[in-house]
Amino acid sequence: MIRQLNAFYTDKEVLKGINIDILSNSVTAIIGPSGCGKSTFIRSLNRINDLIPGFRITGEVIYRDKNIYDKDVDVDDLRRRIGMVFQKPNPFPKSIYENIAYGLRIYGINEKQKLDEAVESSLKKAALWDEVKDNLNRNALTLSGGQQQRLCIARALATEPDVLLLDEPCSATDPISTAKIEELIYQLKQNYTIVIVTHNMQQAARVSDQAGFFMLGELIEFGKTEDIFKAPKDKRTEDYITGRFG
Amino acid sequence: MLSNKRFVLKFKEFLIEKLLFLCSLLSVFTTIGIILVLSFESIKFFKEVPITKFLTDTQWTPLFINKHFGILPLLCGTFLTTLIAISVAVPVGLISAIYLSEYASWRIRNIVKPLTEILAAVPTVVYGYFALLFLTPLLKKIIPSLSGFNALSSGIVMGIMIIPMVSSLSEDAMRAVPMGLREGAYAVGSSRLQVSLRVVLPAASSGITAALILAISRAIGETMIVAIAAGQQPRLTLNPLVPIETITAYIVQVSLGDTPHGTLEYRTIFVCGMTLFLLTFILNIFSYKLKKRFQEIYE
């Protein structure tokens, strides 16, 4: 649940009073033209924006009855429970196995058996296991772009989060990989709460249950995906969806 | 009239281009010239002293009546001071690189980085006297058996001298690691230290290694500090407390003396020079290769 969220880079306001209720075990899509603040929005949900100098935020992001921006929140722990996948696949320059084991190792889990199990189950959930199970020691950078992105999803799943944030996960992948990732999102929905940012309207329509349309830092419209696409209430949403701009 | 003007312009352009070309050739020819001179004199040297003697004899006494021409004691001196320098420069340099690249705010970095680079602008002769007149007496209070000339204090000071090089080049390598990699690491719940040590450092390792090799080759070639503070007694030892002599210090010693031109003693300088050149040359090639590999990964 998000209440009155405002975000700034130095003094430029990029998000203006956003209010959204994100339902658990469903897919929420965030759509909108470039520069509308949708990336800033999703990056505020696991506080990864804190890394950017000059970033400031007001308002509340309520997760498990607690505002994640409260002072006593353990940010590292928060990020472990709210996983994130980025626009550009960013596997570590390590082996496939170590990429996934990383999240557990930094948590102090080093037993081989536990790591093996986590690697296998994460890769299976990310639908990558069959393609890589025979060479887990291969360097992750030798995988194709689509495989790298699924590896990043597996890496995010390894720490057993309950929310998964996907920031334009398919912007750098080919159509076949995109289809695989969409299929994957559909599967993962049963166990995870998913928020996905996309500029691909068909994708939003295909994968999401609810959708929010952002423009110039404002949330223009939010509701069931069906309603947004079939009967948008706001003229601007309609114009964007029908491709009149953006 | 117009075509005439254009002709003059084109001719000027032509002249300038050739001039610039000659300037760039100058440094290439100088390098080739140095290599040729070193090679010629070394060949003459090896006509009188067999190369096996040069590489295996454990004494270096070309200026004594009982002459020995074994490079090992000088190599050992160079190795020892370099080793001490590296063990000072690597930890300090790397830690400061990690701090500057991963922890420091933009403002602190802009103040600290130029300040550390000032260290690199101190003339080496100043470092030399710093080692001889300040550090050695200070260390003597802790280690009474320390000689007035020794490898330890010159090595330490040499290490301080190359810290800026290690930290600045390593920081460049670490900053070249894409932000996306750090975000990926933070997103699974890493602390800042974990991101620095487990993701950024390994990802920048080939760039950092290249920086270290450059620093080593700088330490090997460093002359003034060791000539002033390490002594002039070539000996095959790894004891850092006694006077030793490095290859570079030997060259200074003979060049300053009155060794007659064209004698065997005179040629020892060139053989030493050749040895040094080969050492640093090989290291620089290594460093260059590593750097290229690093760039390939991230571009």
Tab-separated table of N, CA and C in Angstrom, chain A residues 43 48 51 76 79-80 82 84 86 90-94 102 105-106 155 159, chain B residues 179-181 183-191 194-195 198-199 203 297-298:
chain	number	residue	atom	x	y	z
A	43	ARG	N	11.400	1.912	-8.051
A	43	ARG	CA	12.671	1.888	-7.324
A	43	ARG	C	12.539	2.454	-5.906
A	48	ILE	N	15.937	1.258	-3.331
A	48	ILE	CA	17.182	1.214	-4.095
A	48	ILE	C	17.535	2.624	-4.569
A	51	LEU	N	20.363	4.999	-3.103
A	51	LEU	CA	21.754	5.026	-3.553
A	51	LEU	C	22.057	6.252	-4.394
A	76	ASP	N	18.835	-3.516	4.409
A	76	ASP	CA	19.367	-4.716	3.760
A	76	ASP	C	18.362	-5.863	3.841
A	79	ARG	N	15.384	-5.279	1.495
A	79	ARG	CA	15.671	-5.579	0.085
A	79	ARG	C	15.744	-7.073	-0.166
A	80	ARG	N	16.050	-7.817	0.878
A	80	ARG	CA	16.067	-9.271	0.714
A	80	ARG	C	14.641	-9.780	0.522
A	82	ILE	N	12.046	-7.862	-0.618
A	82	ILE	CA	11.425	-7.265	-1.801
A	82	ILE	C	12.451	-7.346	-2.919
A	84	MET	N	14.236	-7.493	-6.693
A	84	MET	CA	14.109	-6.582	-7.826
A	84	MET	C	14.901	-7.082	-9.032
A	86	PHE	N	16.164	-5.620	-12.889
A	86	PHE	CA	16.365	-4.318	-13.523
A	86	PHE	C	16.183	-4.362	-15.033
A	90	ASN	N	21.809	-7.667	-15.157
A	90	ASN	CA	23.059	-7.306	-14.486
A	90	ASN	C	23.622	-8.452	-13.664
A	91	PRO	N	23.860	-9.616	-14.308
A	91	PRO	CA	24.469	-10.712	-13.548
A	91	PRO	C	25.873	-10.319	-13.110
A	92	PHE	N	26.315	-10.866	-11.974
A	92	PHE	CA	27.681	-10.614	-11.535
A	92	PHE	C	28.642	-11.382	-12.435
A	93	PRO	N	29.844	-10.868	-12.617
A	93	PRO	CA	30.813	-11.617	-13.434
A	93	PRO	C	31.350	-12.840	-12.682
A	94	LYS	N	30.437	-13.715	-12.295
A	94	LYS	CA	30.798	-14.944	-11.590
A	94	LYS	C	30.089	-16.083	-12.305
A	102	TYR	N	24.943	-16.075	-4.202
A	102	TYR	CA	25.415	-14.824	-3.591
A	102	TYR	C	24.486	-14.306	-2.485
A	105	ARG	N	24.861	-16.403	0.528
A	105	ARG	CA	26.185	-16.310	1.155
A	105	ARG	C	26.320	-15.037	1.988
A	106	ILE	N	25.838	-13.908	1.447
A	106	ILE	CA	25.981	-12.673	2.214
A	106	ILE	C	25.115	-12.707	3.458
A	155	ARG	N	18.100	-15.073	-9.280
A	155	ARG	CA	18.908	-14.509	-8.198
A	155	ARG	C	18.022	-13.781	-7.189
A	159	THR	N	16.589	-15.427	-2.399
A	159	THR	CA	16.517	-14.973	-1.011
A	159	THR	C	15.103	-15.096	-0.443
B	179	MET	N	27.126	0.697	-12.598
B	179	MET	CA	26.241	0.922	-11.458
B	179	MET	C	25.227	-0.221	-11.327
B	180	GLY	N	24.811	-0.769	-12.468
B	180	GLY	CA	23.817	-1.841	-12.458
B	180	GLY	C	24.252	-3.029	-11.619
B	181	LEU	N	25.547	-3.306	-11.634
B	181	LEU	CA	26.066	-4.428	-10.862
B	181	LEU	C	25.899	-4.171	-9.374
B	183	GLU	N	23.678	-2.152	-8.039
B	183	GLU	CA	22.240	-2.192	-7.739
B	183	GLU	C	21.771	-3.623	-7.589
B	184	GLY	N	22.263	-4.498	-8.477
B	184	GLY	CA	21.892	-5.904	-8.397
B	184	GLY	C	22.280	-6.491	-7.053
B	185	ALA	N	23.455	-6.101	-6.580
B	185	ALA	CA	23.930	-6.630	-5.303
B	185	ALA	C	23.133	-6.050	-4.136
B	186	TYR	N	22.873	-4.754	-4.194
B	186	TYR	CA	22.072	-4.145	-3.127
B	186	TYR	C	20.668	-4.746	-3.111
B	187	ALA	N	20.142	-5.053	-4.293
B	187	ALA	CA	18.758	-5.512	-4.386
B	187	ALA	C	18.540	-6.859	-3.717
B	188	VAL	N	19.597	-7.660	-3.539
B	188	VAL	CA	19.392	-8.917	-2.809
B	188	VAL	C	19.789	-8.756	-1.341
B	189	GLY	N	19.994	-7.508	-0.925
B	189	GLY	CA	20.180	-7.266	0.503
B	189	GLY	C	21.621	-7.163	0.970
B	190	SER	N	22.552	-6.769	0.070
B	190	SER	CA	23.945	-6.633	0.500
B	190	SER	C	24.142	-5.354	1.278
B	191	SER	N	25.065	-5.407	2.228
B	191	SER	CA	25.488	-4.174	2.878
B	191	SER	C	26.527	-3.524	1.973
B	194	GLN	N	29.715	-5.497	1.773
B	194	GLN	CA	29.593	-6.696	0.943
B	194	GLN	C	29.607	-6.349	-0.537
B	195	VAL	N	28.942	-5.253	-0.884
B	195	VAL	CA	28.954	-4.836	-2.284
B	195	VAL	C	30.383	-4.516	-2.705
B	198	ARG	N	32.662	-8.027	-2.293
B	198	ARG	CA	32.282	-9.249	-2.988
B	198	ARG	C	31.877	-9.031	-4.439
B	199	VAL	N	31.489	-7.811	-4.768
B	199	VAL	CA	31.043	-7.585	-6.144
B	199	VAL	C	31.967	-6.624	-6.887
B	203	ALA	N	34.963	-7.636	-9.596
B	203	ALA	CA	34.650	-7.204	-10.958
B	203	ALA	C	35.739	-6.291	-11.504
B	297	ILE	N	35.501	-6.365	-21.180
B	297	ILE	CA	34.364	-6.885	-20.425
B	297	ILE	C	33.240	-5.859	-20.325
B	298	TYR	N	33.626	-4.610	-20.125
B	298	TYR	CA	32.591	-3.622	-19.804
B	298	TYR	C	32.259	-2.648	-20.913
